[in-house]
PDB file of C-alpha atoms in Angstrom:
ATOM      1  CA  UNK F   1       0.196   0.010   0.166  1.00  0.00           C
ATOM      2  CA  UNK F   2       1.111   3.241  -0.719  1.00  0.00           C
ATOM      3  CA  UNK F   3      -0.033   6.846   0.743  1.00  0.00           C
ATOM      4  CA  UNK F   4       1.199   9.996  -0.451  1.00  0.00           C
ATOM      5  CA  UNK F   5       0.449  13.714   1.218  1.00  0.00           C
ATOM      6  CA  UNK F   6       1.957  17.016   0.207  1.00  0.00           C
ATOM      7  CA  UNK F   7       0.986  18.951   3.295  1.00  0.00           C
ATOM      8  CA  UNK F   8       4.338  18.037   5.993  1.00  0.00           C
ATOM      9  CA  UNK F   9       1.689  18.137   9.114  1.00  0.00           C
ATOM     10  CA  UNK F  10      -0.659  15.708   7.276  1.00  0.00           C
ATOM     11  CA  UNK F  11       2.222  13.542   6.010  1.00  0.00           C
ATOM     12  CA  UNK F  12       3.638  13.636   9.887  1.00  0.00           C
ATOM     13  CA  UNK F  13       0.130  12.395  11.049  1.00  0.00           C
ATOM     14  CA  UNK F  14       0.345   9.670   8.304  1.00  0.00           C
ATOM     15  CA  UNK F  15       3.755   8.762  10.104  1.00  0.00           C
ATOM     16  CA  UNK F  16       1.949   8.459  13.409  1.00  0.00           C
ATOM     17  CA  UNK F  17      -0.778   6.813  12.074  1.00  0.00           C
ATOM     18  CA  UNK F  18       0.585   4.061  10.194  1.00  0.00           C
ATOM     19  CA  UNK F  19       2.674   3.037  13.642  1.00  0.00           C
ATOM     20  CA  UNK F  20      -0.100   3.494  15.668  1.00  0.00           C
ATOM     21  CA  UNK F  21      -1.541   0.364  13.688  1.00  0.00           C
ATOM     22  CA  UNK F  22       1.284  -1.032  13.062  1.00  0.00           C
ATOM     23  CA  UNK F  23       1.317  -0.380   9.067  1.00  0.00           C
ATOM     24  CA  UNK F  24       5.271  -1.970   9.489  1.00  0.00           C
ATOM     25  CA  UNK F  25       7.308  -0.712   6.564  1.00  0.00           C
ATOM     26  CA  UNK F  26       6.809  -2.296   3.389  1.00  0.00           C
ATOM     27  CA  UNK F  27       3.611  -2.962   4.178  1.00  0.00           C
ATOM     28  CA  UNK F  28       2.661   1.218   3.720  1.00  0.00           C
ATOM     29  CA  UNK F  29       4.933   3.034   1.778  1.00  0.00           C
ATOM     30  CA  UNK F  30       4.634   6.668   2.821  1.00  0.00           C
ATOM     31  CA  UNK F  31       5.088   9.835   0.447  1.00  0.00           C
ATOM     32  CA  UNK F  32       5.348  13.456   0.988  1.00  0.00           C
ATOM     33  CA  UNK F  33       5.124  14.573  -2.554  1.00  0.00           C
ATOM     34  CA  UNK F  34       3.412  16.164  -5.362  1.00  0.00           C
ATOM     35  CA  UNK F  35       0.158  14.782  -6.476  1.00  0.00           C
ATOM     36  CA  UNK F  36       1.663  14.625 -10.077  1.00  0.00           C
ATOM     37  CA  UNK F  37       5.000  13.700  -9.116  1.00  0.00           C
ATOM     38  CA  UNK F  38       3.362  10.935  -6.639  1.00  0.00           C
ATOM     39  CA  UNK F  39       1.246   9.055  -9.598  1.00  0.00           C
ATOM     40  CA  UNK F  40       4.648   9.460 -12.228  1.00  0.00           C
ATOM     41  CA  UNK F  41       6.867   7.667  -9.226  1.00  0.00           C
ATOM     42  CA  UNK F  42       4.162   4.720  -9.352  1.00  0.00           C
ATOM     43  CA  UNK F  43       4.307   4.144 -12.415  1.00  0.00           C
ATOM     44  CA  UNK F  44       8.178   4.953 -13.225  1.00  0.00           C
ATOM     45  CA  UNK F  45       9.245   2.469 -10.663  1.00  0.00           C
ATOM     46  CA  UNK F  46       6.665  -0.278 -12.481  1.00  0.00           C
ATOM     47  CA  UNK F  47       4.597  -1.011  -9.160  1.00  0.00           C
ATOM     48  CA  UNK F  48       1.683  -3.592  -9.445  1.00  0.00           C
ATOM     49  CA  UNK F  49      -1.551  -0.733  -8.505  1.00  0.00           C
ATOM     50  CA  UNK F  50      -4.746  -1.798  -8.094  1.00  0.00           C
ATOM     51  CA  UNK F  51      -6.716   1.662  -7.311  1.00  0.00           C
ATOM     52  CA  UNK F  52      -5.789   5.059  -6.712  1.00  0.00           C
ATOM     53  CA  UNK F  53      -7.411   7.090  -4.215  1.00  0.00           C
ATOM     54  CA  UNK F  54      -7.936  10.878  -5.415  1.00  0.00           C
ATOM     55  CA  UNK F  55      -9.570  13.360  -2.382  1.00  0.00           C
ATOM     56  CA  UNK F  56      -9.369  16.416  -2.674  1.00  0.00           C
ATOM     57  CA  UNK F  57     -12.442  17.502  -4.709  1.00  0.00           C
ATOM     58  CA  UNK F  58     -11.874  21.088  -5.239  1.00  0.00           C
ATOM     59  CA  UNK F  59      -8.935  19.409  -7.579  1.00  0.00           C
ATOM     60  CA  UNK F  60      -8.409  16.002  -7.763  1.00  0.00           C
ATOM     61  CA  UNK F  61      -9.595  16.194 -11.303  1.00  0.00           C
ATOM     62  CA  UNK F  62      -6.799  18.319 -12.823  1.00  0.00           C
ATOM     63  CA  UNK F  63      -4.377  15.555 -11.222  1.00  0.00           C
ATOM     64  CA  UNK F  64      -5.290  13.257 -14.063  1.00  0.00           C
ATOM     65  CA  UNK F  65      -3.291  14.843 -15.919  1.00  0.00           C
ATOM     66  CA  UNK F  66      -0.438  13.305 -14.594  1.00  0.00           C
ATOM     67  CA  UNK F  67      -2.401   9.715 -16.263  1.00  0.00           C
ATOM     68  CA  UNK F  68      -1.158  11.156 -19.238  1.00  0.00           C
ATOM     69  CA  UNK F  69       1.523   8.585 -21.114  1.00  0.00           C
ATOM     70  CA  UNK F  70       0.814   5.815 -18.402  1.00  0.00           C
ATOM     71  CA  UNK F  71       2.659   2.415 -18.828  1.00  0.00           C
ATOM     72  CA  UNK F  72       0.123  -0.358 -18.521  1.00  0.00           C
ATOM     73  CA  UNK F  73       1.546  -3.288 -16.937  1.00  0.00           C
ATOM     74  CA  UNK F  74       1.199  -7.331 -18.926  1.00  0.00           C
ATOM     75  CA  UNK F  75       0.136  -9.484 -16.273  1.00  0.00           C
ATOM     76  CA  UNK F  76       1.154 -13.127 -17.417  1.00  0.00           C
ATOM     77  CA  UNK F  77      -0.512 -15.987 -16.048  1.00  0.00           C
ATOM     78  CA  UNK F  78       0.872 -19.898 -16.233  1.00  0.00           C
ATOM     79  CA  UNK F  79      -1.734 -20.734 -18.926  1.00  0.00           C
ATOM     80  CA  UNK F  80      -0.307 -18.552 -21.304  1.00  0.00           C
ATOM     81  CA  UNK F  81      -3.005 -15.993 -21.296  1.00  0.00           C
ATOM     82  CA  UNK F  82      -2.327 -12.220 -20.113  1.00  0.00           C
ATOM     83  CA  UNK F  83      -4.119  -9.041 -19.158  1.00  0.00           C
ATOM     84  CA  UNK F  84      -3.173  -5.358 -19.284  1.00  0.00           C
ATOM     85  CA  UNK F  85      -3.213  -4.045 -15.643  1.00  0.00           C
ATOM     86  CA  UNK F  86      -5.063  -1.111 -15.447  1.00  0.00           C
ATOM     87  CA  UNK F  87      -5.419   0.296 -12.632  1.00  0.00           C
ATOM     88  CA  UNK F  88      -9.128   2.141 -11.042  1.00  0.00           C
ATOM     89  CA  UNK F  89      -9.246   5.866  -9.955  1.00  0.00           C
ATOM     90  CA  UNK F  90     -11.264   7.287  -7.728  1.00  0.00           C
ATOM     91  CA  UNK F  91     -11.755  10.576  -7.460  1.00  0.00           C
ATOM     92  CA  UNK F  92     -13.631  13.414  -4.913  1.00  0.00           C
ATOM     93  CA  UNK F  93     -15.072  16.399  -7.296  1.00  0.00           C
ATOM     94  CA  UNK F  94     -17.676  18.787  -6.722  1.00  0.00           C
ATOM     95  CA  UNK F  95     -19.966  18.715  -8.894  1.00  0.00           C
ATOM     96  CA  UNK F  96     -23.581  20.832  -9.627  1.00  0.00           C
ATOM     97  CA  UNK F  97     -26.547  19.493  -7.813  1.00  0.00           C
ATOM     98  CA  UNK F  98     -29.608  18.034 -10.397  1.00  0.00           C
ATOM     99  CA  UNK F  99     -32.650  19.732  -9.555  1.00  0.00           C
ATOM    100  CA  UNK F 100     -34.208  16.409 -11.054  1.00  0.00           C
ATOM    101  CA  UNK F 101     -33.443  13.193 -12.011  1.00  0.00           C
ATOM    102  CA  UNK F 102     -33.994  14.612 -15.580  1.00  0.00           C
ATOM    103  CA  UNK F 103     -30.737  16.443 -14.994  1.00  0.00           C
ATOM    104  CA  UNK F 104     -29.024  14.167 -13.475  1.00  0.00           C
ATOM    105  CA  UNK F 105     -27.132  12.732 -17.131  1.00  0.00           C
ATOM    106  CA  UNK F 106     -26.125  16.376 -17.121  1.00  0.00           C
ATOM    107  CA  UNK F 107     -23.975  16.743 -14.338  1.00  0.00           C
ATOM    108  CA  UNK F 108     -22.478  13.502 -14.297  1.00  0.00           C
ATOM    109  CA  UNK F 109     -21.137  14.823 -18.414  1.00  0.00           C
ATOM    110  CA  UNK F 110     -20.032  17.931 -17.120  1.00  0.00           C
ATOM    111  CA  UNK F 111     -18.345  15.994 -14.629  1.00  0.00           C
ATOM    112  CA  UNK F 112     -16.646  12.991 -16.896  1.00  0.00           C
ATOM    113  CA  UNK F 113     -15.768  15.448 -19.877  1.00  0.00           C
ATOM    114  CA  UNK F 114     -13.746  18.343 -16.828  1.00  0.00           C
ATOM    115  CA  UNK F 115     -11.934  14.503 -15.791  1.00  0.00           C
ATOM    116  CA  UNK F 116     -11.244  13.771 -19.710  1.00  0.00           C
ATOM    117  CA  UNK F 117     -10.244  17.143 -20.538  1.00  0.00           C
ATOM    118  CA  UNK F 118      -7.489  16.568 -17.668  1.00  0.00           C
ATOM    119  CA  UNK F 119      -6.506  12.851 -19.178  1.00  0.00           C
ATOM    120  CA  UNK F 120      -6.038  14.407 -22.531  1.00  0.00           C
ATOM    121  CA  UNK F 121      -8.919  11.555 -23.902  1.00  0.00           C
ATOM    122  CA  UNK F 122     -12.202  13.517 -25.359  1.00  0.00           C
ATOM    123  CA  UNK F 123     -15.014  11.067 -25.174  1.00  0.00           C
ATOM    124  CA  UNK F 124     -12.798   8.270 -22.750  1.00  0.00           C
ATOM    125  CA  UNK F 125     -14.987   8.282 -20.730  1.00  0.00           C
ATOM    126  CA  UNK F 126     -18.417  10.070 -21.283  1.00  0.00           C
ATOM    127  CA  UNK F 127     -19.407   8.277 -23.975  1.00  0.00           C
ATOM    128  CA  UNK F 128     -22.353   4.795 -23.235  1.00  0.00           C
ATOM    129  CA  UNK F 129     -19.539   2.924 -24.742  1.00  0.00           C
ATOM    130  CA  UNK F 130     -16.592   3.692 -22.948  1.00  0.00           C
ATOM    131  CA  UNK F 131     -18.614   4.336 -19.504  1.00  0.00           C
ATOM    132  CA  UNK F 132     -19.722   0.764 -19.711  1.00  0.00           C
ATOM    133  CA  UNK F 133     -15.935  -0.543 -21.139  1.00  0.00           C
ATOM    134  CA  UNK F 134     -14.123   1.554 -18.449  1.00  0.00           C
ATOM    135  CA  UNK F 135     -16.330   0.583 -15.299  1.00  0.00           C
ATOM    136  CA  UNK F 136     -17.795   3.926 -14.649  1.00  0.00           C
ATOM    137  CA  UNK F 137     -19.652   5.171 -12.075  1.00  0.00           C
ATOM    138  CA  UNK F 138     -20.651   8.579 -10.366  1.00  0.00           C
ATOM    139  CA  UNK F 139     -22.013   9.183  -6.814  1.00  0.00           C
ATOM    140  CA  UNK F 140     -22.657  11.359  -4.599  1.00  0.00           C
ATOM    141  CA  UNK F 141     -20.767  11.385  -1.387  1.00  0.00           C
ATOM    142  CA  UNK F 142     -22.412  14.238   0.363  1.00  0.00           C
ATOM    143  CA  UNK F 143     -24.422  17.641   0.379  1.00  0.00           C
ATOM    144  CA  UNK F 144     -21.804  20.698   0.739  1.00  0.00           C
ATOM    145  CA  UNK F 145     -24.194  23.650  -0.308  1.00  0.00           C
ATOM    146  CA  UNK F 146     -27.877  24.816  -2.173  1.00  0.00           C
ATOM    147  CA  UNK F 147     -26.619  24.259  -5.637  1.00  0.00           C
ATOM    148  CA  UNK F 148     -23.315  21.819  -4.795  1.00  0.00           C
ATOM    149  CA  UNK F 149     -22.169  18.156  -4.190  1.00  0.00           C
ATOM    150  CA  UNK F 150     -19.623  16.208  -3.249  1.00  0.00           C
ATOM    151  CA  UNK F 151     -19.021  13.064  -5.885  1.00  0.00           C
ATOM    152  CA  UNK F 152     -16.854  10.035  -5.995  1.00  0.00           C
ATOM    153  CA  UNK F 153     -16.257   9.323  -9.978  1.00  0.00           C
ATOM    154  CA  UNK F 154     -14.449   6.086 -10.142  1.00  0.00           C
ATOM    155  CA  UNK F 155     -13.542   4.114 -13.480  1.00  0.00           C
ATOM    156  CA  UNK F 156     -10.797   2.063 -15.002  1.00  0.00           C
ATOM    157  CA  UNK F 157      -7.550   4.261 -16.341  1.00  0.00           C
ATOM    158  CA  UNK F 158      -8.948   4.353 -19.893  1.00  0.00           C
ATOM    159  CA  UNK F 159      -6.372   3.109 -22.256  1.00  0.00           C
ATOM    160  CA  UNK F 160      -6.240   5.724 -24.576  1.00  0.00           C
ATOM    161  CA  UNK F 161      -3.888   7.851 -21.934  1.00  0.00           C
ATOM    162  CA  UNK F 162      -0.886   5.597 -22.728  1.00  0.00           C
ATOM    163  CA  UNK F 163      -1.001   7.190 -26.370  1.00  0.00           C
ATOM    164  CA  UNK F 164      -1.418  11.318 -24.732  1.00  0.00           C
ATOM    165  CA  UNK F 165       2.306  13.039 -24.148  1.00  0.00           C
ATOM    166  CA  UNK F 166       3.065  12.555 -20.830  1.00  0.00           C
ATOM    167  CA  UNK F 167       3.336  16.023 -19.100  1.00  0.00           C
ATOM    168  CA  UNK F 168       6.542  17.078 -17.521  1.00  0.00           C
ATOM    169  CA  UNK F 169       6.950  18.388 -14.415  1.00  0.00           C
ATOM    170  CA  UNK F 170       9.907  20.975 -13.971  1.00  0.00           C
ATOM    171  CA  UNK F 171      12.033  22.469 -10.822  1.00  0.00           C
ATOM    172  CA  UNK F 172      10.670  24.025  -8.233  1.00  0.00           C
ATOM    173  CA  UNK F 173       9.723  27.341  -8.526  1.00  0.00           C
ATOM    174  CA  UNK F 174      10.603  30.325  -6.792  1.00  0.00           C
ATOM    175  CA  UNK F 175       7.861  29.181  -4.205  1.00  0.00           C
ATOM    176  CA  UNK F 176       8.942  26.058  -3.324  1.00  0.00           C
ATOM    177  CA  UNK F 177       6.451  24.086  -5.903  1.00  0.00           C
ATOM    178  CA  UNK F 178       6.771  22.224  -9.148  1.00  0.00           C
ATOM    179  CA  UNK F 179       5.550  23.391 -11.874  1.00  0.00           C
ATOM    180  CA  UNK F 180       3.874  21.745 -15.541  1.00  0.00           C
ATOM    181  CA  UNK F 181       6.524  22.173 -18.091  1.00  0.00           C
ATOM    182  CA  UNK F 182       4.267  25.118 -20.388  1.00  0.00           C
ATOM    183  CA  UNK F 183       3.933  23.299 -23.564  1.00  0.00           C
ATOM    184  CA  UNK F 184       2.574  20.673 -21.596  1.00  0.00           C
ATOM    185  CA  UNK F 185       0.021  23.510 -20.279  1.00  0.00           C
ATOM    186  CA  UNK F 186      -3.999  23.145 -21.113  1.00  0.00           C
ATOM    187  CA  UNK F 187      -4.951  26.065 -23.492  1.00  0.00           C
ATOM    188  CA  UNK F 188      -7.686  26.371 -20.447  1.00  0.00           C
ATOM    189  CA  UNK F 189      -4.771  26.757 -17.732  1.00  0.00           C
ATOM    190  CA  UNK F 190      -2.681  28.894 -19.835  1.00  0.00           C
ATOM    191  CA  UNK F 191      -5.732  31.201 -19.942  1.00  0.00           C
ATOM    192  CA  UNK F 192      -5.970  30.540 -15.656  1.00  0.00           C
ATOM    193  CA  UNK F 193      -2.160  31.715 -15.651  1.00  0.00           C
ATOM    194  CA  UNK F 194      -2.149  34.289 -17.834  1.00  0.00           C
ATOM    195  CA  UNK F 195      -5.206  36.208 -15.716  1.00  0.00           C
ATOM    196  CA  UNK F 196      -4.275  35.909 -12.412  1.00  0.00           C
ATOM    197  CA  UNK F 197      -0.284  36.980 -13.613  1.00  0.00           C
TER     198      UNK F 197
END
């Protein structure tokens, strides 16, 4: 099991809780990394990952860009058969609250398109065929406001991400944060960045 938290105080509590719950090294590996760096490290190490749980609701979908260029492992079985290992991603995010049952499909499609944009694979989750193929599930976690719900979106990582150019993490900037390479930043993020500056 692998756990990551960028916040140094949260990381200290992660270590403390691991010790209290007798999760010894070898059973639980702990990291204090940027989320994108953590995802890249898991793939580069060639680890067999079954699930990624991304629980930061305000930003988790944007971190899906770290899966671009994912190197899927092929598992071989004694009978000679093989299977492409595809991790299941569970992410929390905020979504518009549907006012009636007729609006549920529209809200779900909005959330899935946000995920697809970050993955760099338009249509890899939202079409009916891809929803079934990638076992896409969306559930309401809780009501957080008059017009907003916290949602959990779960899906098997689409094979299409392997063909998308991997984002490049650059060196630490003057504020101590790692940044993505500019050539790989989506236009929507470039716009946000220019508005903020």
